[in-house]
CSV table of C-alpha atoms and ligand atoms in Angstrom, one decimal:
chain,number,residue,atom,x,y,z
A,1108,UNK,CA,0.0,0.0,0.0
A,1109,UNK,CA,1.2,3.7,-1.1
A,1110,UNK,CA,0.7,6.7,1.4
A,1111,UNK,CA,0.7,10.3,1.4
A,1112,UNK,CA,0.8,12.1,4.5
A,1113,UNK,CA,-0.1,15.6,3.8
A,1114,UNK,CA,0.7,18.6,5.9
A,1115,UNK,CA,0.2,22.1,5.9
A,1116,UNK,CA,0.1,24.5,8.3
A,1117,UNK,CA,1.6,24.7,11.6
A,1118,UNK,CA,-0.8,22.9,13.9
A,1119,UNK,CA,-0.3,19.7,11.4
A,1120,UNK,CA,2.9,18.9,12.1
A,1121,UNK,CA,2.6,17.7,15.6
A,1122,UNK,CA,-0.3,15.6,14.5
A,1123,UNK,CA,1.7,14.1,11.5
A,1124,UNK,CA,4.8,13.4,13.0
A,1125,UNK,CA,3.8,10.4,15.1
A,1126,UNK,CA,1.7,8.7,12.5
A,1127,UNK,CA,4.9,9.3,9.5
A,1128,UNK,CA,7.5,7.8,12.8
A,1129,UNK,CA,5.0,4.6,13.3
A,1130,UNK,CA,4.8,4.3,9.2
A,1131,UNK,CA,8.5,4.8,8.5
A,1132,UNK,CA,8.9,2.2,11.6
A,1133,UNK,CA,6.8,-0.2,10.4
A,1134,UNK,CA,8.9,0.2,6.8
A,1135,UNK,CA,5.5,1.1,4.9
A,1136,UNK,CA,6.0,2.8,1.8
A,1137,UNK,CA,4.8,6.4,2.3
A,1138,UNK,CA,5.6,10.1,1.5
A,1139,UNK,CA,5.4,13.4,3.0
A,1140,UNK,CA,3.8,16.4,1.1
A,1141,UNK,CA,3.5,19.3,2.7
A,1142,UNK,CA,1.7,22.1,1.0
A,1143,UNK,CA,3.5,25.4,2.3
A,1144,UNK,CA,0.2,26.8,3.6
A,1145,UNK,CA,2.6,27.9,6.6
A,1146,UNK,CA,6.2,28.9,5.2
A,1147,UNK,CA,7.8,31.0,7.9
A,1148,UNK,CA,11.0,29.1,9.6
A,1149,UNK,CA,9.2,30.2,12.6
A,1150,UNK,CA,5.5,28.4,11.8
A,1151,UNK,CA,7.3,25.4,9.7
A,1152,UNK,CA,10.7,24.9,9.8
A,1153,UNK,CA,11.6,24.8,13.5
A,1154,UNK,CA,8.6,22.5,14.0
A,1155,UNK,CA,9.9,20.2,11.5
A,1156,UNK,CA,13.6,20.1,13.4
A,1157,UNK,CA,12.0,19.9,16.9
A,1158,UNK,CA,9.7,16.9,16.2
A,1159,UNK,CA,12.7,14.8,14.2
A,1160,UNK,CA,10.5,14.9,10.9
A,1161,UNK,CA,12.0,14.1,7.8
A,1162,UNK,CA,12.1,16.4,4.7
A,1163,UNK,CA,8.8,16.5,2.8
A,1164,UNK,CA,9.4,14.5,-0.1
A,1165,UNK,CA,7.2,16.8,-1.7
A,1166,UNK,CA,6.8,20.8,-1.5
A,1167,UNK,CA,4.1,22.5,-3.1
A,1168,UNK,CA,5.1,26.2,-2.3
A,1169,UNK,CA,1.3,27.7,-2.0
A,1170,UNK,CA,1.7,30.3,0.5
A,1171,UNK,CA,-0.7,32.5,1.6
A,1172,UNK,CA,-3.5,33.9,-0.3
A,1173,UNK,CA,-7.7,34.3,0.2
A,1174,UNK,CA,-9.5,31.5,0.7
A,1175,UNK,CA,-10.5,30.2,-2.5
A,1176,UNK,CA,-7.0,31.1,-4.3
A,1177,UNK,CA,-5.1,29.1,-1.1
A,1178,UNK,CA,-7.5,26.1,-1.8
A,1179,UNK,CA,-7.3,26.4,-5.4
A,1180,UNK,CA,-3.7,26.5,-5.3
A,1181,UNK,CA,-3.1,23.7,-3.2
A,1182,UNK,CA,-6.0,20.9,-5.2
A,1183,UNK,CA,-3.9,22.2,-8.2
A,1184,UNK,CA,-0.5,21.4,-7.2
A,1185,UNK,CA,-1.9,17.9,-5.1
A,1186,UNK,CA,-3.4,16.9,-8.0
A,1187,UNK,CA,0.2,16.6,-10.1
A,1188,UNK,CA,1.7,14.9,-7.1
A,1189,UNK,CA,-1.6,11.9,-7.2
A,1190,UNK,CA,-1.0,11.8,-10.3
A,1191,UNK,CA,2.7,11.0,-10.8
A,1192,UNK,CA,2.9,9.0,-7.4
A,1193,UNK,CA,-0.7,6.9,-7.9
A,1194,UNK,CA,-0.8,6.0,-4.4
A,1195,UNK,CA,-3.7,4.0,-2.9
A,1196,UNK,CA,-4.3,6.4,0.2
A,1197,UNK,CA,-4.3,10.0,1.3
A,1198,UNK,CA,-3.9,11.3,5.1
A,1199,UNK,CA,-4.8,14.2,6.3
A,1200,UNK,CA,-4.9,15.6,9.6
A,1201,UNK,CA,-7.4,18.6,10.9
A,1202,UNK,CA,-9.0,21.5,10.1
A,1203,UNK,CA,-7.0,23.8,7.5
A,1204,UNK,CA,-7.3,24.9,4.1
A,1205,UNK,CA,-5.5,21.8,3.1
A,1206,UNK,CA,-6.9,19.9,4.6
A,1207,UNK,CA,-10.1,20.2,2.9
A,1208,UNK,CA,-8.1,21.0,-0.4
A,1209,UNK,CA,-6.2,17.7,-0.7
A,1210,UNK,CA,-8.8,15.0,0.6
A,1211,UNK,CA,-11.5,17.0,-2.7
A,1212,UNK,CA,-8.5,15.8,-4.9
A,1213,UNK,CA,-7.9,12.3,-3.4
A,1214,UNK,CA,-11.2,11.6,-3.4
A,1215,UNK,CA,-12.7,12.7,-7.0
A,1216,UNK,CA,-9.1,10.4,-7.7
A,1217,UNK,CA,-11.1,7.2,-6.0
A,1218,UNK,CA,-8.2,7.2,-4.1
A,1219,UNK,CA,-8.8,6.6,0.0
A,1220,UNK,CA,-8.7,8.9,2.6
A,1221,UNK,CA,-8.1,8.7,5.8
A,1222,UNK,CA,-8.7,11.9,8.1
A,1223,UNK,CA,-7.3,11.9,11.2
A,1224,UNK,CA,-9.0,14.6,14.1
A,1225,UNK,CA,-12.5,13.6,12.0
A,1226,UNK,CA,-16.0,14.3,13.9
A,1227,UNK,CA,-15.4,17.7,15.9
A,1228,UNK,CA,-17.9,20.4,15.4
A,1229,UNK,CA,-18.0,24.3,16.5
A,1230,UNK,CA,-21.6,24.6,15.3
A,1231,UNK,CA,-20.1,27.8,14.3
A,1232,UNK,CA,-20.3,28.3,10.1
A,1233,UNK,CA,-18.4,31.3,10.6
A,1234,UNK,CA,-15.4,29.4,11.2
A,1235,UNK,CA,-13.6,28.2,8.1
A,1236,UNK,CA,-12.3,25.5,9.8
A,1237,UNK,CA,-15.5,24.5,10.5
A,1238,UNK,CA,-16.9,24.3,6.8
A,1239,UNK,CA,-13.4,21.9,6.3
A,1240,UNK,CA,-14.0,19.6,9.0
A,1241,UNK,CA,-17.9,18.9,7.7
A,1242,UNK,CA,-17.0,18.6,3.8
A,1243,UNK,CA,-13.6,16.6,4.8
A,1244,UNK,CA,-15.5,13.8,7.1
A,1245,UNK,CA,-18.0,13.5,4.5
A,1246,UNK,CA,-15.8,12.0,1.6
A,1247,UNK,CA,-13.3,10.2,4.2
A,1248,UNK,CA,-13.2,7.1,3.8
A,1249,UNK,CA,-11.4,6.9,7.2
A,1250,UNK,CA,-12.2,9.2,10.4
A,1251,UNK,CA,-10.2,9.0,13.0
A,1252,UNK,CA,-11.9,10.2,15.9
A,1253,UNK,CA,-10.5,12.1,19.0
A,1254,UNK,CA,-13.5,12.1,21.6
A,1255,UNK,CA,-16.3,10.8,22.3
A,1256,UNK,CA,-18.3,13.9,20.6
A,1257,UNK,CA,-16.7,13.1,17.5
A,1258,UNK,CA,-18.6,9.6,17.2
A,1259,UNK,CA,-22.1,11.3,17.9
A,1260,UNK,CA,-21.8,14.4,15.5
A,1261,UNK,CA,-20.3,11.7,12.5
A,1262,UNK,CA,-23.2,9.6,13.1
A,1263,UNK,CA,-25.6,12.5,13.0
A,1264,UNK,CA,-24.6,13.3,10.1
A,1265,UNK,CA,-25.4,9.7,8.8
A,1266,UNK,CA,-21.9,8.9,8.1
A,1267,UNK,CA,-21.7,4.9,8.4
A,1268,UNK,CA,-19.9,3.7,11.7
A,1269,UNK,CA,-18.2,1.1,10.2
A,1270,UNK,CA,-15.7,4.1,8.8
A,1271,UNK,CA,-15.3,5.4,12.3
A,1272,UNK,CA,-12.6,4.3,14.8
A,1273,UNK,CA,-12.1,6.2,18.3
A,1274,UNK,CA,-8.5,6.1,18.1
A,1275,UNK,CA,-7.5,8.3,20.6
A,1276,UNK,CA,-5.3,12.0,19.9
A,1277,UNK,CA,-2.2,11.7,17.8
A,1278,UNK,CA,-1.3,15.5,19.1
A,1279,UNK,CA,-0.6,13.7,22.5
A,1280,UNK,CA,1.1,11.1,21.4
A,1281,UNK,CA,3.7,14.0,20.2
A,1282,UNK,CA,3.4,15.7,23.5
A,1283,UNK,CA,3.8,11.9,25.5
A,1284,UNK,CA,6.7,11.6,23.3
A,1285,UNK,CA,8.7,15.1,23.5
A,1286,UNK,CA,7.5,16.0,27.3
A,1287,UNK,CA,10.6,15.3,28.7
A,1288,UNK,CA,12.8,16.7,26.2
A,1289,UNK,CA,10.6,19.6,26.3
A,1290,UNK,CA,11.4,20.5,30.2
A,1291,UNK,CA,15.2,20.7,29.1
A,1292,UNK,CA,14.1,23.9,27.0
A,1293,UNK,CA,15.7,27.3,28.8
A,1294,UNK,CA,13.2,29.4,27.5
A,1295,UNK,CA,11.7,30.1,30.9
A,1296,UNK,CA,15.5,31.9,31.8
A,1297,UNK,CA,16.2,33.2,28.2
A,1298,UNK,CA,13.0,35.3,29.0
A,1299,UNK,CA,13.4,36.3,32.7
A,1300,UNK,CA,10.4,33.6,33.8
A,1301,UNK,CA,9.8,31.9,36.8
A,1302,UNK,CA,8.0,28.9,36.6
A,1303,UNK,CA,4.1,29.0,37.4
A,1304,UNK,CA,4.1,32.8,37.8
A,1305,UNK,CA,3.3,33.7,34.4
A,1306,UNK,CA,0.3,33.8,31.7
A,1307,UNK,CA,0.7,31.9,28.8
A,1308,UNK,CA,-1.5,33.9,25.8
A,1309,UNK,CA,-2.5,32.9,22.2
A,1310,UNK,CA,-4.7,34.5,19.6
A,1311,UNK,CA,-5.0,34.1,15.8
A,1312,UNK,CA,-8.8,33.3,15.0
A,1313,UNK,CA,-10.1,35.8,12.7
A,1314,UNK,CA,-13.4,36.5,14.6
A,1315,UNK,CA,-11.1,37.9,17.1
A,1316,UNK,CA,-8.0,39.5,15.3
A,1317,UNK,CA,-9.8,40.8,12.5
A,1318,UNK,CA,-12.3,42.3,14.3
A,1319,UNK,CA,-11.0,45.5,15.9
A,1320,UNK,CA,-13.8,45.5,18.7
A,1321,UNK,CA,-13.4,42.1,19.5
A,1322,UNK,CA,-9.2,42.3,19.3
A,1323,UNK,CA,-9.8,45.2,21.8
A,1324,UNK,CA,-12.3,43.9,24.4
A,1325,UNK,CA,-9.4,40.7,24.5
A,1326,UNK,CA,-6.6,43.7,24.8
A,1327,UNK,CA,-9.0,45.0,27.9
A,1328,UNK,CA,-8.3,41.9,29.8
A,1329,UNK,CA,-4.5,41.6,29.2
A,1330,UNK,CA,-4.7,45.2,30.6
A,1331,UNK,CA,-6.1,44.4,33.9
A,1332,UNK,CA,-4.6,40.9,34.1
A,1333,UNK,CA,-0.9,42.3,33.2
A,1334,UNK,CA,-1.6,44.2,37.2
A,1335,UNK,CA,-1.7,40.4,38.5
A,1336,UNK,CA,1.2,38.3,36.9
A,1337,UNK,CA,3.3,39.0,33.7
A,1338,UNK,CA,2.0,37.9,30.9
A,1339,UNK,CA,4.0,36.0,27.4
A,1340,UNK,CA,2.2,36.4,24.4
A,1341,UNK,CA,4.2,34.5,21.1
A,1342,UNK,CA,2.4,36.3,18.5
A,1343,UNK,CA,0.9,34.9,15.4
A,1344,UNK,CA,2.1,36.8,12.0
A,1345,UNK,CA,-1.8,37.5,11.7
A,1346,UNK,CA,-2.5,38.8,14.5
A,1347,UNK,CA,0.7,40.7,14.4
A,1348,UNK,CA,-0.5,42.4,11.0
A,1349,UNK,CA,-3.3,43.2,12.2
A,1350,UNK,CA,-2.4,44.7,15.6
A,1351,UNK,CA,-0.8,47.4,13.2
A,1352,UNK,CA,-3.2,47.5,10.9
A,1353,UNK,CA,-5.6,48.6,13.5
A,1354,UNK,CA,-3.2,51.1,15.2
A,1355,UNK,CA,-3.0,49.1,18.4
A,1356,UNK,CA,0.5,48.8,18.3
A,1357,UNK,CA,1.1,51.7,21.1
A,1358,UNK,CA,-1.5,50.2,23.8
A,1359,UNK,CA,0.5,46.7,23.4
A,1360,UNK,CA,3.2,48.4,24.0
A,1361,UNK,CA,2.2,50.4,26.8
A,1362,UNK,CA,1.5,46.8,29.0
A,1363,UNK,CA,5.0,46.6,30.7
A,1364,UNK,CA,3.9,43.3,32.1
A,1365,UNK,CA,3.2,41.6,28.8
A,1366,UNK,CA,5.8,40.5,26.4
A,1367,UNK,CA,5.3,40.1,22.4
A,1368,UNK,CA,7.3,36.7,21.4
A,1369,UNK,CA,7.8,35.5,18.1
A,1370,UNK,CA,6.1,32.5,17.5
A,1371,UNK,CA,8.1,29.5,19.1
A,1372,UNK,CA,9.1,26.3,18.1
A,1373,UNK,CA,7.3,23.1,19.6
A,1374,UNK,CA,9.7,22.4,22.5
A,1375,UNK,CA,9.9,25.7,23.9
A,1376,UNK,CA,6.0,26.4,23.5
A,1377,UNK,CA,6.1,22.8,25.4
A,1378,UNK,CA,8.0,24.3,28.1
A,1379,UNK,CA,6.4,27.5,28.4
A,1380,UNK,CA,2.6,25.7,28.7
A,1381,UNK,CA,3.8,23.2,31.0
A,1382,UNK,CA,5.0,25.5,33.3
A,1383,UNK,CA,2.5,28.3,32.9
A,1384,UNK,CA,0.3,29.3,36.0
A,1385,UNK,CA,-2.5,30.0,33.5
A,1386,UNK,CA,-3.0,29.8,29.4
A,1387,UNK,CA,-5.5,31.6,27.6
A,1388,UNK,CA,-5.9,31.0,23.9
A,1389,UNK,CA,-8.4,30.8,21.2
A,1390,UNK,CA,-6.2,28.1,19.5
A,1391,UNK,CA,-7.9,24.6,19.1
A,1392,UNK,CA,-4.7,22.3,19.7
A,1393,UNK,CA,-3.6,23.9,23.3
A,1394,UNK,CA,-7.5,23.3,24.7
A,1395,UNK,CA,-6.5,19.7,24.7
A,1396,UNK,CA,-2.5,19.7,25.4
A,1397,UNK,CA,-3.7,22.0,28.4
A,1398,UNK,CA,-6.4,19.7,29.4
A,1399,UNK,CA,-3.5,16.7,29.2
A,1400,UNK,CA,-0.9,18.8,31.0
A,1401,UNK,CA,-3.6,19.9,33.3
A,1402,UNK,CA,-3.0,23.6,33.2
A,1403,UNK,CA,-5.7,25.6,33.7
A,1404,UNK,CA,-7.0,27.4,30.4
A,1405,UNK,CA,-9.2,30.0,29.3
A,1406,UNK,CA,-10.7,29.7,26.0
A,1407,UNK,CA,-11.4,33.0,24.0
A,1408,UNK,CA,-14.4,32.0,22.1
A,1409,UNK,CA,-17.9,31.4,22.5
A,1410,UNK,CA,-17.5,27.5,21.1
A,1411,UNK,CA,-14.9,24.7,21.1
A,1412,UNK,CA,-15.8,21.4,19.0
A,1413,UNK,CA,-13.3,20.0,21.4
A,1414,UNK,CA,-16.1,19.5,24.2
A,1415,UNK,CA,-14.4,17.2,26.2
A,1416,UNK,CA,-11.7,19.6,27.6
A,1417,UNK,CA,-14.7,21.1,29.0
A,1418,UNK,CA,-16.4,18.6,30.3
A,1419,UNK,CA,-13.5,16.0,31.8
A,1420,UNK,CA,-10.2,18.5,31.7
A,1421,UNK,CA,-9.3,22.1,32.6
A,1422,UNK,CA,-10.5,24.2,29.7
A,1423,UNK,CA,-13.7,27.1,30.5
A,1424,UNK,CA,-15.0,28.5,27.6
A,1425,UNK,CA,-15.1,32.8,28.5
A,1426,UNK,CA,-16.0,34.2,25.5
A,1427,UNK,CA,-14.5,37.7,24.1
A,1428,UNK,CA,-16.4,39.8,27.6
A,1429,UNK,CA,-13.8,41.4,28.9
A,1430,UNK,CA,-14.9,41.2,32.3
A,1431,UNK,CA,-15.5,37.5,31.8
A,1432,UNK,CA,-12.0,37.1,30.9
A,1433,UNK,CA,-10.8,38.6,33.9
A,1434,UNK,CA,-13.0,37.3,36.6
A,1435,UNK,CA,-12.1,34.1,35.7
A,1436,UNK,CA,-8.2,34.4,35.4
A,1437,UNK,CA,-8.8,35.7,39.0
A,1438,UNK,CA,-10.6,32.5,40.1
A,1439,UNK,CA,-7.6,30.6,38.8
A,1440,UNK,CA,-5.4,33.0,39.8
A,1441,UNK,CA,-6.8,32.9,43.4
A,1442,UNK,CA,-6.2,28.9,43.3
A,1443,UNK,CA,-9.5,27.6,42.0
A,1444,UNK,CA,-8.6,26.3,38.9
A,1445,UNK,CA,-9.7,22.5,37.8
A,1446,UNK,CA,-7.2,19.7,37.4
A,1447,UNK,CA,-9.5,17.4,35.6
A,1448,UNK,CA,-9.4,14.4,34.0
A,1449,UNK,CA,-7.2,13.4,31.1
A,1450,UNK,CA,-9.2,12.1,28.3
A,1451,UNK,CA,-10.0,8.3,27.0
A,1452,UNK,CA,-7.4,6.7,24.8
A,1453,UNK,CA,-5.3,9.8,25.2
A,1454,UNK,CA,-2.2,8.1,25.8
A,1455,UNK,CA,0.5,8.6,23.5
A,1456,UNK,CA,-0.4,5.4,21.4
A,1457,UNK,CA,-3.0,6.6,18.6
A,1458,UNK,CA,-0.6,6.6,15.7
A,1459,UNK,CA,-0.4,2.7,16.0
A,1460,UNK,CA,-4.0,2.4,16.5
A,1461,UNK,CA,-4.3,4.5,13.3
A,1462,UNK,CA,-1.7,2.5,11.6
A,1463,UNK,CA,-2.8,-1.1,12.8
A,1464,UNK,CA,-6.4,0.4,11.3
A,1465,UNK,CA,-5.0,0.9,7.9
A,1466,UNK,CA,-2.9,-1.8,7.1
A,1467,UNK,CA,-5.5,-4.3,8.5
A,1468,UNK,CA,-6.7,-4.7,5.3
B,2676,LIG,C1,-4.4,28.6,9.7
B,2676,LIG,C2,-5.6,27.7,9.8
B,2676,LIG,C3,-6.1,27.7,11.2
B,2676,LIG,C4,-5.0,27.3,12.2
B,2676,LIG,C5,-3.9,28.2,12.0
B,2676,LIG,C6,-2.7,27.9,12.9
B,2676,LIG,C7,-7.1,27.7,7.8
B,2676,LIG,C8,-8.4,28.2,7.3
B,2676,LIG,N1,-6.7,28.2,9.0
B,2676,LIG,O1,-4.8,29.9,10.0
B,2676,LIG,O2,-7.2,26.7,11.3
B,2676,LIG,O3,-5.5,27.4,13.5
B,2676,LIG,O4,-3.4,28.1,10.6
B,2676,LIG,O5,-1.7,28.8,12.7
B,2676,LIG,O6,-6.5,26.8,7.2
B,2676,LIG,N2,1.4,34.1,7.6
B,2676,LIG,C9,2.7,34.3,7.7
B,2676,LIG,N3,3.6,33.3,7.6
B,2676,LIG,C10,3.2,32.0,7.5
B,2676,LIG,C11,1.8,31.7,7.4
B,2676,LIG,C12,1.0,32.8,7.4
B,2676,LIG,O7,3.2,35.5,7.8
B,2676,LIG,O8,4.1,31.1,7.5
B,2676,LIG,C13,0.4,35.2,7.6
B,2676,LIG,C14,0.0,35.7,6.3
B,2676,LIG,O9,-0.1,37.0,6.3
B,2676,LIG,C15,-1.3,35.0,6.0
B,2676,LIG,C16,-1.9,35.0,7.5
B,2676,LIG,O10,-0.7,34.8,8.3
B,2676,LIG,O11,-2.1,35.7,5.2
B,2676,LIG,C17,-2.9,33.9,7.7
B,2676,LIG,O12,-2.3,32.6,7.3
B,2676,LIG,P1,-3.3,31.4,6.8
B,2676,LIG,O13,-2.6,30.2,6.6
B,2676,LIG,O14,-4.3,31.9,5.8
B,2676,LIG,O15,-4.3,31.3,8.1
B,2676,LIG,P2,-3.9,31.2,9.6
B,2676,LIG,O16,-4.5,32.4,10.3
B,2676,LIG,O17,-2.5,30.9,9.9
């Protein structure tokens, strides 16, 4: 059997890299593509170095663009690649724009796919990554699920169980796997951090970046939370542009307590969320590494289709109320924060489950 593991942006490759290790491991004949939806060193390159993944075989170069022209691009330049290589099975992983892009090629191909993070819903169409998760599960030939949620919202949607297998979370199998390598990362010192007396922030969605109220109400919060403990904030390029583009720069600035990072690499983000007093993100990844790590974390958003981080770990949704946001850092900060549960199946072993699955056959 020929695979193609396909990765794109930044929160793939932490998701791919266990499932390419068990494959290589297991000698199966398989290739990387990753489509350059993320380019920067700081959103790709590092990530590859840090998780020991090898070289994409293949590089499609699409860079950033609208919607439609990042999708387009991508099913173009995918399609060449299923057509020279012919394999018998696609994998993706996710949520992003190629996500979506390359399973529409597999599939109108008749070439399998497999997607991995299948079944979680926002119930929010505003989301893009909401319209890629529904049209992605529904041509899969394989969903991987991650929670329990997942298996109820796929057969909802009348998607036959026989193609769904609770697997577990390949994300923590990376984190299982780097955790201890992770702690040797001096981040913490290079920064002038001591461990658990920080805030660990992250923001890119476009509901609240691109939105200049909602970017601002969020701002409101660091404000009075910076008073409390100092806060780290590694900044997305998005949400960097558009703190310019809205002329916020100056009140960032003026918050002595917070400090802009680049975006880091995945052992010193590791580091920095493991030893965090508190995160608060609107990212969907660090809901559940939080919840595993059991850090207490604020969600910036008014959803999560990761419900379980909610309901078993240490996530609490708050919304974009800036007075939301800050009572409840105070709860945690005052030490009423939840510990919770870790997950099912979250155990550092779904990449072999996924694997066994495929090659059963
Ligand atoms: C994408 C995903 C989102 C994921 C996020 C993680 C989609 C629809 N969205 O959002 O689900 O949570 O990645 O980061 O697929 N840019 C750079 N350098 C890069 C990449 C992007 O500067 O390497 C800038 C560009 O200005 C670009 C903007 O970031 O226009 C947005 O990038 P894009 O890939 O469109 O979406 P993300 O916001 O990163």
């Amino acid at each position: 059997m020929k695979i193609i593991n396909v990765v794109g942006a930044r929160p793939n490759f932490m998701k791919v890299a266990p499932i390419q290790r068990v494959m290589e491991h297991r000698h199966l004949d398989v290739k990387l593509v990753h489509t350059g939806q993320h380019y920067d060193e700081r959103m790709s390159k590092l990530f590859f170095i840090d998780l020991q993944m090898p070289q994409p075989d293949v590089y499609l170069n699409v860079g950033s663009g609208s919607h439609a022209v990042q999708t387009a691009k991508v099913m173009v330049e995918f399609e060449k690649v299923l057509e020279a290589e012919q394999p018998d099975l696609v994998l993706v992983v996710g949520d992003v724009n190629s996500t979506i892009a390359c399973s529409l090629v597999a599939s109108k191909m008749s070439i399998k796919v497999a997607h991995v993070e299948a079944g979680l819903r926002s119930f929010d169409r505003e989301m893009p990554e909401e319209i890629n998760r529904i049209l992605t599960d529904s041509i899969s030939d394989y969903l991987f699920v991650t929670e329990q949620s997942g298996i109820d919202n796929l057969k909802k949607e009348g998607i036959s169980p026989d193609k769904i297998f609770f697997v577990g979370h390949v994300m923590i199998d990376s984190l299982v796997y780097f955790l201890e390598k992770a702690k040797e990362s001096d981040i913490l010192q290079k920064n002038g951090l001591q461990p658990h007396e920080y805030a660990l922030i992250t923001l890119h969605r476009p509901s609240n970046v691109d939105v200049k109220e909602n970017f601002e109400k969020i701002l409101s919060a660091f404000e009075q939370i910076e008073s409390d403990l100092p806060i780290v904030f590694p900044i997305h390029p998005r949400s960097r542009k558009m703190i310019e583009q809205f002329g916020l720069s100056s009140r960032v600035e003026k918050m002595k307590n917070l400090r802009l990072m680049e975006p880091q690499g995945y052992l010193d983000f590791m580091n920095m969320m493991q030893q965090a007093r508190l995160v608060m993100t609107d990212s969907g990844g660090i809901q559940e590494e939080t919840t595993y790590l059991q850090i207490p974390c604020l969600t910036i958003r008014e959803n999560t289709e990761r419900p379980v981080t909610v309901e078993q770990g240490t996530n609490i949704l708050v919304g974009t109320d800036t007075n939301r946001i800050v009572s409840e850092a105070r709860k945690i900060l005052a030490g009423n924060g939840r510990k919770g549960r870790i997950p099912d199946l979250w155990d550092g072993k779904a990449a072999e489950r996924i694997v066994d699955i495929l090659t059963r056959a």
